[in-house]
Short mmCIF file of C-alpha atoms and ligand atoms in Angstrom, two decimals:
data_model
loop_
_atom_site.label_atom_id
_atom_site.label_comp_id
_atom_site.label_asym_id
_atom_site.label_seq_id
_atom_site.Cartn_x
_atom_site.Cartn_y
_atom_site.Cartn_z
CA UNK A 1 -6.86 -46.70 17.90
CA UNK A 2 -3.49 -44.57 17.93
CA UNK A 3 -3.92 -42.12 21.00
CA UNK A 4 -2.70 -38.35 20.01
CA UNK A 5 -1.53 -35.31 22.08
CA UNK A 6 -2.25 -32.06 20.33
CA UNK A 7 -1.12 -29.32 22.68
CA UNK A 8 -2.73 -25.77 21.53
CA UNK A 9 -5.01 -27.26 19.71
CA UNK A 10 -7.48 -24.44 20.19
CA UNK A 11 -5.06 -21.61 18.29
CA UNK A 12 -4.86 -21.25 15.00
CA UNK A 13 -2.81 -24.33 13.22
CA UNK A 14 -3.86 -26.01 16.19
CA UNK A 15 -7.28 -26.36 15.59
CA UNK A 16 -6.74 -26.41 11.58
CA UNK A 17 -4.69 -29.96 12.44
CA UNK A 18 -7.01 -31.24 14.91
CA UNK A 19 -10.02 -30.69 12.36
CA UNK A 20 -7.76 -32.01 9.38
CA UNK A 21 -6.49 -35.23 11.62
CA UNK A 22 -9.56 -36.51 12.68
CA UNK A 23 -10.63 -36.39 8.93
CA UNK A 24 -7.67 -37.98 7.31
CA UNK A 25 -6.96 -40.32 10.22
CA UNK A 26 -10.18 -42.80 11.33
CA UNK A 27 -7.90 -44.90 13.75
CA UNK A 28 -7.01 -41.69 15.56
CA UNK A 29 -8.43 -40.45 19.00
CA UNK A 30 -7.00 -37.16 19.68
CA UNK A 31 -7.05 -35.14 22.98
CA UNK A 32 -6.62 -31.22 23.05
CA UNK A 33 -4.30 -29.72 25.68
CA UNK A 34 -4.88 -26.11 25.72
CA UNK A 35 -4.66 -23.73 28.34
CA UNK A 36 -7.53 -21.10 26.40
CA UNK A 37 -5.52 -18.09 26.45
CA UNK A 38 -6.68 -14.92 24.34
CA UNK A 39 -5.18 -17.21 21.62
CA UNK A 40 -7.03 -19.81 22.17
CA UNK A 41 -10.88 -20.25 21.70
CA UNK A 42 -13.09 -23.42 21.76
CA UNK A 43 -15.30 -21.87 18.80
CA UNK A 44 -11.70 -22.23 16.62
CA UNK A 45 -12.61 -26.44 17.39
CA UNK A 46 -16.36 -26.35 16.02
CA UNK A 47 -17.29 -29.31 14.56
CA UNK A 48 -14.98 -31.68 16.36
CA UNK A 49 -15.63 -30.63 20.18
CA UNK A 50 -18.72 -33.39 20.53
CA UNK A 51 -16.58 -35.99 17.94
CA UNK A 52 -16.61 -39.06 20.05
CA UNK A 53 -12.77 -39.08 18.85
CA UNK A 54 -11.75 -35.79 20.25
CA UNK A 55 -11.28 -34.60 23.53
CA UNK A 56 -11.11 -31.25 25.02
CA UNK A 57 -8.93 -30.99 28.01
CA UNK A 58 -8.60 -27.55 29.14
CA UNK A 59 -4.97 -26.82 31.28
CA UNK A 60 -1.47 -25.60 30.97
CA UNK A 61 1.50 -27.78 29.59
CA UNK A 62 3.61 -26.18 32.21
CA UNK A 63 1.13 -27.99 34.50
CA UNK A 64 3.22 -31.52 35.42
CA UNK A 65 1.08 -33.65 36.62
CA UNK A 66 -1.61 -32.60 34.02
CA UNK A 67 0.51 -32.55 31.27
CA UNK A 68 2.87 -35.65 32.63
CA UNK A 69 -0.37 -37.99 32.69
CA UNK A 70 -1.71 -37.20 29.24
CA UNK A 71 1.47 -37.40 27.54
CA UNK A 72 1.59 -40.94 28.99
CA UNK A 73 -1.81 -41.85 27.66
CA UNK A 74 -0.21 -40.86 23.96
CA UNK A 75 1.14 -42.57 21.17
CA UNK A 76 1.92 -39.40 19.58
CA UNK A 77 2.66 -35.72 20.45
CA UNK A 78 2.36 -33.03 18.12
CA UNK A 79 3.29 -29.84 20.57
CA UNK A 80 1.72 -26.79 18.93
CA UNK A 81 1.51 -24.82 22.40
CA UNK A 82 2.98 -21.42 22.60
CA UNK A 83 2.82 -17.79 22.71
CA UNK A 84 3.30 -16.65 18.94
CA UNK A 85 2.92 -13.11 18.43
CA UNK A 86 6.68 -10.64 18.20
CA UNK A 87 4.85 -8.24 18.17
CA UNK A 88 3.89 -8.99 22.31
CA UNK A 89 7.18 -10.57 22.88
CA UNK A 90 8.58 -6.87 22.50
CA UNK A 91 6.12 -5.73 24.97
CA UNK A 92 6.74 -8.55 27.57
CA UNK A 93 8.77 -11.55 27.03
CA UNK A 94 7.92 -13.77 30.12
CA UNK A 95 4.96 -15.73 29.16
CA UNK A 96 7.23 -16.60 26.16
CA UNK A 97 10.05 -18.11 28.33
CA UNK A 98 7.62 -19.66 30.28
CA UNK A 99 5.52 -21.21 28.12
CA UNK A 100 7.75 -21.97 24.81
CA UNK A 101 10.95 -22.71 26.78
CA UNK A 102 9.62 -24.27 30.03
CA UNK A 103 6.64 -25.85 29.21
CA UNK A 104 8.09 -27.52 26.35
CA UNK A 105 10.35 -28.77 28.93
CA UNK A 106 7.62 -30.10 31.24
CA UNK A 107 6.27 -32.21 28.01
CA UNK A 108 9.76 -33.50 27.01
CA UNK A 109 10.20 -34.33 30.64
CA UNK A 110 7.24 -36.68 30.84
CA UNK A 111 8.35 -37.59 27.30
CA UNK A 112 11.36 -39.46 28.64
CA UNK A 113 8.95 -41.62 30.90
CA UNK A 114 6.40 -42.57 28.58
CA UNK A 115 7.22 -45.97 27.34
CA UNK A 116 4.46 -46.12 24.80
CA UNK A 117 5.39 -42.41 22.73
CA UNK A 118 6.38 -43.21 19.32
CA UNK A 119 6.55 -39.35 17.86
CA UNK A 120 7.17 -36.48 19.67
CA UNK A 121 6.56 -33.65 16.68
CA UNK A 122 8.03 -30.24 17.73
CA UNK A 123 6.17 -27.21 15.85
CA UNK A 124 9.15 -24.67 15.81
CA UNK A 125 9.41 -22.28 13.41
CA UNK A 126 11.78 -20.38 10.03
CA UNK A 127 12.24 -17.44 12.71
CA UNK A 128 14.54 -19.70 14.82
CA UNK A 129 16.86 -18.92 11.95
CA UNK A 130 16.55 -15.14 11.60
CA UNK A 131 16.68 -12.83 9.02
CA UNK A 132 17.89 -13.95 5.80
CA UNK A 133 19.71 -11.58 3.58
CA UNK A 134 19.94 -14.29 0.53
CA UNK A 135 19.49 -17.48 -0.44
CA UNK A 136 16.87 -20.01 1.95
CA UNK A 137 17.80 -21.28 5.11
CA UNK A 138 18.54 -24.87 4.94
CA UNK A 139 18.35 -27.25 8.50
CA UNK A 140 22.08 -27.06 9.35
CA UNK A 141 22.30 -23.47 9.05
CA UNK A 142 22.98 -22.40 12.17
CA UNK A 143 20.28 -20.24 14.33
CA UNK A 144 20.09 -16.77 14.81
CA UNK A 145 17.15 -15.82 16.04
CA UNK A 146 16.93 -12.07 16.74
CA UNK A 147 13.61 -11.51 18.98
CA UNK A 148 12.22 -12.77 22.32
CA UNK A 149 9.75 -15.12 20.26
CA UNK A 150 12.05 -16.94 18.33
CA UNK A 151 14.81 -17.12 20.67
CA UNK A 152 12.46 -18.95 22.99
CA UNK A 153 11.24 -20.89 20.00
CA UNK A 154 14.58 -21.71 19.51
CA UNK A 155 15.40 -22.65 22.66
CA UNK A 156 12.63 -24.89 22.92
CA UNK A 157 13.93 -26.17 19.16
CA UNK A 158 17.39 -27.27 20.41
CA UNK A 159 15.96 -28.40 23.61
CA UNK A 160 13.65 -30.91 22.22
CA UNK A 161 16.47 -32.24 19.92
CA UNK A 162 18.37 -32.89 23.19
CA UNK A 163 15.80 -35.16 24.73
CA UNK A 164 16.24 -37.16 21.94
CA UNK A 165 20.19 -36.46 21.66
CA UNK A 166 20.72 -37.33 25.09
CA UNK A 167 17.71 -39.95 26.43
CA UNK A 168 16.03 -41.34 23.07
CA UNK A 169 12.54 -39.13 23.01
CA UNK A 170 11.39 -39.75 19.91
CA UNK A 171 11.62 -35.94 18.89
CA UNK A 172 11.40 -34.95 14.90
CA UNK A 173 11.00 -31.15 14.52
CA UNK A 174 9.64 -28.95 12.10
CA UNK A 175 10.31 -25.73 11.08
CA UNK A 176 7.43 -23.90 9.23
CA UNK A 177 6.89 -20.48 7.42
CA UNK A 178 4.31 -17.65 7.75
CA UNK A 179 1.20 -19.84 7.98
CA UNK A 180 -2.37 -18.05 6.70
CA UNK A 181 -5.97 -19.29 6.37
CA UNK A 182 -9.24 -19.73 8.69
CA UNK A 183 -9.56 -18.92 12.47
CA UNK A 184 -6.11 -16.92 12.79
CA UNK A 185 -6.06 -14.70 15.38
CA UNK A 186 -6.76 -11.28 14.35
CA UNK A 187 -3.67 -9.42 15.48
CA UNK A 188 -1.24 -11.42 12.65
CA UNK A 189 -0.85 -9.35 9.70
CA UNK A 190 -2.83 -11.35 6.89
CA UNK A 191 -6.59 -11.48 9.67
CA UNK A 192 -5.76 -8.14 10.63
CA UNK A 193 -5.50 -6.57 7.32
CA UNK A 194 -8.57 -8.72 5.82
CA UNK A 195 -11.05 -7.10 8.65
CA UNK A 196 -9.90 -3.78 8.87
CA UNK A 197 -9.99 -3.38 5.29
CA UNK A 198 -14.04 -4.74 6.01
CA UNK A 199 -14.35 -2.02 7.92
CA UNK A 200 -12.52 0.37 6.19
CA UNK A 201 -10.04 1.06 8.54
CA UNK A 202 -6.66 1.82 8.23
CA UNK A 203 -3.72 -0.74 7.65
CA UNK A 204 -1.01 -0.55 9.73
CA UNK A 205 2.25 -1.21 7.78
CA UNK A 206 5.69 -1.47 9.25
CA UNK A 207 8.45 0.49 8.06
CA UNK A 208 8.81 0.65 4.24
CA UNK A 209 6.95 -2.74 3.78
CA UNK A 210 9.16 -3.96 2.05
CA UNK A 211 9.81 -7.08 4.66
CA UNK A 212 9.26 -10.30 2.59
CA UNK A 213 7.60 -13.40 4.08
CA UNK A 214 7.00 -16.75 2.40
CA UNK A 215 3.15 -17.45 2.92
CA UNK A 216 2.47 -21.34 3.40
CA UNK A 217 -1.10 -22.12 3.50
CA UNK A 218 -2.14 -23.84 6.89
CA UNK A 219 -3.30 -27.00 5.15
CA UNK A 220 0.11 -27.71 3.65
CA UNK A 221 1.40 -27.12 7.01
CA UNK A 222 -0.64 -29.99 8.34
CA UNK A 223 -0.33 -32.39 5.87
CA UNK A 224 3.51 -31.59 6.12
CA UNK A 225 3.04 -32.65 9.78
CA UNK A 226 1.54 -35.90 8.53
CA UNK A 227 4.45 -36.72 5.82
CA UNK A 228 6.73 -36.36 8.84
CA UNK A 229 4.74 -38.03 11.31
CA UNK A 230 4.28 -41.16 8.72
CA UNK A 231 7.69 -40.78 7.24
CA UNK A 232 10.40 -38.42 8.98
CA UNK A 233 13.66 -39.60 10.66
CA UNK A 234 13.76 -38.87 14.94
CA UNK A 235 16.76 -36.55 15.85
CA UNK A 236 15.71 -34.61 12.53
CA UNK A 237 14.88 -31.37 11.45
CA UNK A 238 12.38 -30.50 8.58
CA UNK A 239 12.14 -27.06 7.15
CA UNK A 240 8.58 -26.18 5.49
CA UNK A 241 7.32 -23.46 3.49
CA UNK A 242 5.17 -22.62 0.72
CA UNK A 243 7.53 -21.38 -1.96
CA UNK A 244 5.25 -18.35 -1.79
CA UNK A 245 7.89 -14.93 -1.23
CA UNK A 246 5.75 -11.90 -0.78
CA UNK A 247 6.71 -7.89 0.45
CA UNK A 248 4.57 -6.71 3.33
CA UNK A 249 3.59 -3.87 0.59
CA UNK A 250 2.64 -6.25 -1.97
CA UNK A 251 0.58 -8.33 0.26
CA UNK A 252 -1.55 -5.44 1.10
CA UNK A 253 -2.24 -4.52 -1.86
CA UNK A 254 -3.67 -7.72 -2.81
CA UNK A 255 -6.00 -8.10 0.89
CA UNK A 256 -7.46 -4.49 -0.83
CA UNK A 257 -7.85 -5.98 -4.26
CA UNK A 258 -9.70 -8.89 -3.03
CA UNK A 259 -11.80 -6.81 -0.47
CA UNK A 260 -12.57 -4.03 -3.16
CA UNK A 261 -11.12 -1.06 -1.04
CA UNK A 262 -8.80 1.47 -1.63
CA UNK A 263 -5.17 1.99 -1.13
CA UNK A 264 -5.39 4.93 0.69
CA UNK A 265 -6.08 2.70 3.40
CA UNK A 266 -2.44 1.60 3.24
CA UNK A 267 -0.81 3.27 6.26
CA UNK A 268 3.51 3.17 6.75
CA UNK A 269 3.72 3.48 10.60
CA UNK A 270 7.02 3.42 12.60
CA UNK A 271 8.73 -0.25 12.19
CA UNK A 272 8.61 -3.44 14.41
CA UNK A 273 12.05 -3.26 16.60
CA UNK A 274 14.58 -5.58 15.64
CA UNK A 275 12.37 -6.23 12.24
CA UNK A 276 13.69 -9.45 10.81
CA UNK A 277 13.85 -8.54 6.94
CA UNK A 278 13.40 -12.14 5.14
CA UNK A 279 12.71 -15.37 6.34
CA UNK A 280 12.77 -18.17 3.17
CA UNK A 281 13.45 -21.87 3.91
CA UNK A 282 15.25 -24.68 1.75
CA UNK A 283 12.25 -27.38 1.40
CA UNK A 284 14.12 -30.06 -0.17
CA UNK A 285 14.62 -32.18 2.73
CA UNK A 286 10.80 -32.67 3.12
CA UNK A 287 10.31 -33.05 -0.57
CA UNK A 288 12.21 -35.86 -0.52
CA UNK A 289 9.52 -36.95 1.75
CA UNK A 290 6.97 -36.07 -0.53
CA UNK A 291 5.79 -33.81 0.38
CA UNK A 292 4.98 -30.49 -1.57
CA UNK A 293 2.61 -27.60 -0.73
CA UNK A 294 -0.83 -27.85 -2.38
CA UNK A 295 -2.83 -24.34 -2.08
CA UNK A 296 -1.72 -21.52 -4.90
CA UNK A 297 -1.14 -18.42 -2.62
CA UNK A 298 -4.22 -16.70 -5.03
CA UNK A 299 -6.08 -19.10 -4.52
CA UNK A 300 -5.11 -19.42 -1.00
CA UNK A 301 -5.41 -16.00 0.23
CA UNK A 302 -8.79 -15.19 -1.83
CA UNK A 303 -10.38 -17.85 0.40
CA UNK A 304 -9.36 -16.47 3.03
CA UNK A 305 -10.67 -13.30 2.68
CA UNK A 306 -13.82 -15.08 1.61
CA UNK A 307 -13.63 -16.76 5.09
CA UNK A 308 -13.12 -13.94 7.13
CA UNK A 309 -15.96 -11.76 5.50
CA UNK A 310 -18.33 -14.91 5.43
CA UNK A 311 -17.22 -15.40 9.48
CA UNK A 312 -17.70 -12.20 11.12
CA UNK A 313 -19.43 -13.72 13.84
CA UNK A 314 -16.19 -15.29 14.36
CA UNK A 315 -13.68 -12.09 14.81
CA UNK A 316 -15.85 -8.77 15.50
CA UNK A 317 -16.66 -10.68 19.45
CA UNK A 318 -12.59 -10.57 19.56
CA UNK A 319 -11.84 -7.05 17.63
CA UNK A 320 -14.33 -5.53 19.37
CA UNK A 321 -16.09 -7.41 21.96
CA UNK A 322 -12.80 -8.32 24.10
CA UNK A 323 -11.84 -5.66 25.80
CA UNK A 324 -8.38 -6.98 26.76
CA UNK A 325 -7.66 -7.29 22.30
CA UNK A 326 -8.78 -3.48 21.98
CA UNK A 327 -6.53 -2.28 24.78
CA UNK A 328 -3.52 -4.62 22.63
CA UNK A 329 -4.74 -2.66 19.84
CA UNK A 330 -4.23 0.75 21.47
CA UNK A 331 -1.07 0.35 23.05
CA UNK A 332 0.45 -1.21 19.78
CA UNK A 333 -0.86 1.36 16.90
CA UNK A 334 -2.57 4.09 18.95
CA UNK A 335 0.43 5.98 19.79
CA UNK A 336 2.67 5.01 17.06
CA UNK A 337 3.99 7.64 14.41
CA UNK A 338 4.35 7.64 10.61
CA UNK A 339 6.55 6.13 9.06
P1 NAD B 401 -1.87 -19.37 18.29
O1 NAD B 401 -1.34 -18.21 19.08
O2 NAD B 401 -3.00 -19.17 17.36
O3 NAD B 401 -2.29 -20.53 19.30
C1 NAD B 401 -1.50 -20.92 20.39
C2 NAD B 401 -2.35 -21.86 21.24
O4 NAD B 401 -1.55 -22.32 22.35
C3 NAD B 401 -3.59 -21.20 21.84
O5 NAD B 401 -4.71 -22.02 21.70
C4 NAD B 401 -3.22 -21.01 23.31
O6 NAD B 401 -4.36 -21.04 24.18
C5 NAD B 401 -2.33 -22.23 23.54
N1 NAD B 401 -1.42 -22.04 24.67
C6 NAD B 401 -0.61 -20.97 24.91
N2 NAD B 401 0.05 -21.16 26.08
C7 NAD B 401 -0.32 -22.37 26.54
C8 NAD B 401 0.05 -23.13 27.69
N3 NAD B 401 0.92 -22.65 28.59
N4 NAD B 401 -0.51 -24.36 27.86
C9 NAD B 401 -1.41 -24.84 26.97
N5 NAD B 401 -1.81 -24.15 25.86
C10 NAD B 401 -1.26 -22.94 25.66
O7 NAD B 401 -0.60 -19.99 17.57
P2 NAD B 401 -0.37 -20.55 16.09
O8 NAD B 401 -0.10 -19.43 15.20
O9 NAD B 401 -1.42 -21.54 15.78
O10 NAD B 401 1.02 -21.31 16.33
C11 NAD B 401 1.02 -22.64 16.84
C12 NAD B 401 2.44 -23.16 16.84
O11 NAD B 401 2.97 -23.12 15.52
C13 NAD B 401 3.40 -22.36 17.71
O12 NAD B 401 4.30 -23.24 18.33
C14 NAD B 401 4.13 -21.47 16.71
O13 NAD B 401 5.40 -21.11 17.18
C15 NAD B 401 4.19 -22.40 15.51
N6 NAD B 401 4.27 -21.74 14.21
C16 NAD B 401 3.29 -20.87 13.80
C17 NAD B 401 3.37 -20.31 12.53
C18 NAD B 401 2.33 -19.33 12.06
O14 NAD B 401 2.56 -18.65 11.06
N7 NAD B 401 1.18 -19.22 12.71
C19 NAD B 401 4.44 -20.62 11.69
C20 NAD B 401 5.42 -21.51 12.13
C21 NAD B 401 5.32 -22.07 13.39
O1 DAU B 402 7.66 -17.18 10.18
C1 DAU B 402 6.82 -17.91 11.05
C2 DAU B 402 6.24 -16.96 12.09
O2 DAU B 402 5.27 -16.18 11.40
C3 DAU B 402 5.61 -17.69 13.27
O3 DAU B 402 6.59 -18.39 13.96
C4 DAU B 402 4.93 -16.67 14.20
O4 DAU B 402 4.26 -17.34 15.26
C5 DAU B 402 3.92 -15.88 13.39
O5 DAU B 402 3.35 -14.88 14.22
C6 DAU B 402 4.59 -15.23 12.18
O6 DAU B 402 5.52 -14.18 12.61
P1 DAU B 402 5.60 -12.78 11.83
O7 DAU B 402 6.16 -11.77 12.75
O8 DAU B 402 6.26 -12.95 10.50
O9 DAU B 402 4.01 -12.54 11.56
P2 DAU B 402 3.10 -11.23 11.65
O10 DAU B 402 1.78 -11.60 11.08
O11 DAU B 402 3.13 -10.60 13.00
O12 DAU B 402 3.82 -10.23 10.65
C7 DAU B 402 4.03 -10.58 9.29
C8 DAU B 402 4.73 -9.41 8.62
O13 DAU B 402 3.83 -8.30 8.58
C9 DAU B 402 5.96 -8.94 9.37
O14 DAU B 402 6.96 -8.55 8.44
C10 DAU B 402 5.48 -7.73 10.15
C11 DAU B 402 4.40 -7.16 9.25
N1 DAU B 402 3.29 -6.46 9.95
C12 DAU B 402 2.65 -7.15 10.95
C13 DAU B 402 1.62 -6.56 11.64
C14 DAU B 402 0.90 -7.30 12.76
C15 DAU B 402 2.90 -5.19 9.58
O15 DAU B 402 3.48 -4.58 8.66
N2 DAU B 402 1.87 -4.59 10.28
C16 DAU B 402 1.22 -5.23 11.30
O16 DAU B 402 0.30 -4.60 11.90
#
């Protein structure tokens, strides 16, 4: 059996790996590391939480000892763990430094004595290379990132390549686009849009919405995690994305196409500071792999929707249930103007 350390494997991509792994791999035993913040929620694991192969382990990858003695136990370590939301990181940046910077460094740490570790897969992200005017960011480009998020994505980025740089970890990261599909939380803009057009609310769009992001269904993101787990070089970098450039604007549209409301429900409010304009990644490195992203972004995003209204049980406890999500919800579009 090959023993694997998914960290945030309750969060979204997180839990859409672990549930994808476990399928496509029957020699692996993986064990979840996941602190359960509001991100995180055992209900995203149904399904695999009594899998004699999977293990829940409930803790904080900041946590040494904790995190020291599983990453020992692993073969493998795909490090999902984070705080992921700009949107918060312009509100208050220290859980990011703590978590993305730090507590990637408590994993690489034990990384360096854990004999056994054959992969150490870094989840990073396209932000790390901030906004692109023209053209797609390829891995050498250098990185600019331009809010708290991806600077501490990137610092976590450039610090994992220096475990392996400097004492050998077996580090390969990836960088990923906008990832979309089942159990994301519903404050990212593709859930949040798909529920409050359900209920007929308005949707909040920055600015003039015309903000382009390249939408990479979650499934290609984890069987781009397997290529490079099977195939990718250590000390590398592999960019992925799903060849799928959308405006915010455009995107919206669609989410009321496919749940039948109107477009009066479209609503410009005052931008996101520091608003990164484009993010679009070169893919041929990965290709070469062979790798190449499955899921049309039709296709794709209509079952998404279809997810979302066939899962309500799933999001109305957190939209309006949690009370901590609807005071997020107040202090980020209550007071905000018109664009
Ligand atoms: P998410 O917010 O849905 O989930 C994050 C998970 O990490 C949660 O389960 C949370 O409980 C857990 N976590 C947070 N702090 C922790 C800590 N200190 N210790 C242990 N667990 C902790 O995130 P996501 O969107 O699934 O993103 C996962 C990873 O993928 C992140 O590293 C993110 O930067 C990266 N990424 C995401 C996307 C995307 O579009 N979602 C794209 C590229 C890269
Ligand atoms: O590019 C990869 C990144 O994608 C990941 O690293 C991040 O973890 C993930 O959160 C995502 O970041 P974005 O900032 O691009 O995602 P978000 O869903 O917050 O926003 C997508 C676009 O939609 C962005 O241009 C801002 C816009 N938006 C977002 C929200 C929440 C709106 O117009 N209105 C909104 O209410």
């Amino acid at each position: 059996m090959v023993d694997v350390l998914v960290t945030g494997g309750a969060g979204f991509t997180g839990s859409n790996f672990v549930r994808w792994a476990l399928a496509a791999h029957p020699d692996w035993r993986i064990t979840t590391l996941d602190k359960l913040t509001y991100a995180g929620r055992l209900e995203n694991l149904a399904g695999v939480l009594d899998d004699p192969r999977h293990r829940f382990v409930q803790g904080d990858i900041a946590d040494a000892p904790v995190a020291g003695r599983l990453v020992r136990e692993a073969a493998i370590v795909v490090h999902f763990a984070a705080e992921t939301h700009v949107d918060r990181s312009l509100q208050s940046a220290g859980t990011f430094i703590q978590t993305d910077v730090f507590g990637t460094f408590v994993l690489l740490d034990a990384a360096r004595q854990a004999p056994g570790l054959e992969r150490f897969i870094q989840i990073s992200t396209d932000e790390v290379y901030g906004t692109v005017a023209s053209g797609r960011s390829r891995e050498t480009d250098e990185l600019r990132p331009r809010n708290p998020y991806s600077a501490s994505k990137a610092g976590a980025d450039r610090l994992a390549y220096s475990y392996w740089a400097t004492y050998g970890v077996p580090v390969t990261v990836i960088r990923a686009s906008n990832n979309y599909g089942p159990y994301q939380f519903p404050e990212k803009v593709i859930p949040l849009f798909i529920t409050n057009a359900i209920d007929e609310q308005p949707l909040p769009l920055y600015g003039d919405g015309m903000h382009v992001r390249d939408w990479l269904h979650v499934e290609d993101h984890c069987r781009a995690i397997d290529v490079v787990i099977a195939h990718g070089e250590r000390g590398e970098v592999y960019n992925v994305g799903g060849g799928n450039e959308v405006a915010n604007v455009d995107l919206t549209r669609r989410i009321l196409e496919l749940t039948g409301r109107p477009t009066s429900l479209i609503r410009p409010v005052t931008d996101r500071q520091g608003h990164d304009r484009r993010y679009a990644v070169d893919t041929t490195k990965i290709a070469a792999l062979g790798w190449a992203p499955h899921v049309p972004f039709d296709a794709g995003l209509a079952a998404t929707v279809a997810w979302y209204t066939t899962h309500e049980d799933w999001w109305r406890p957190i939209k309006e249930g949690d009370a901590a999500f609807r005071r997020y919800y107040q202090a980020q579009y209550g007071g905000r103007a018109p664009a």
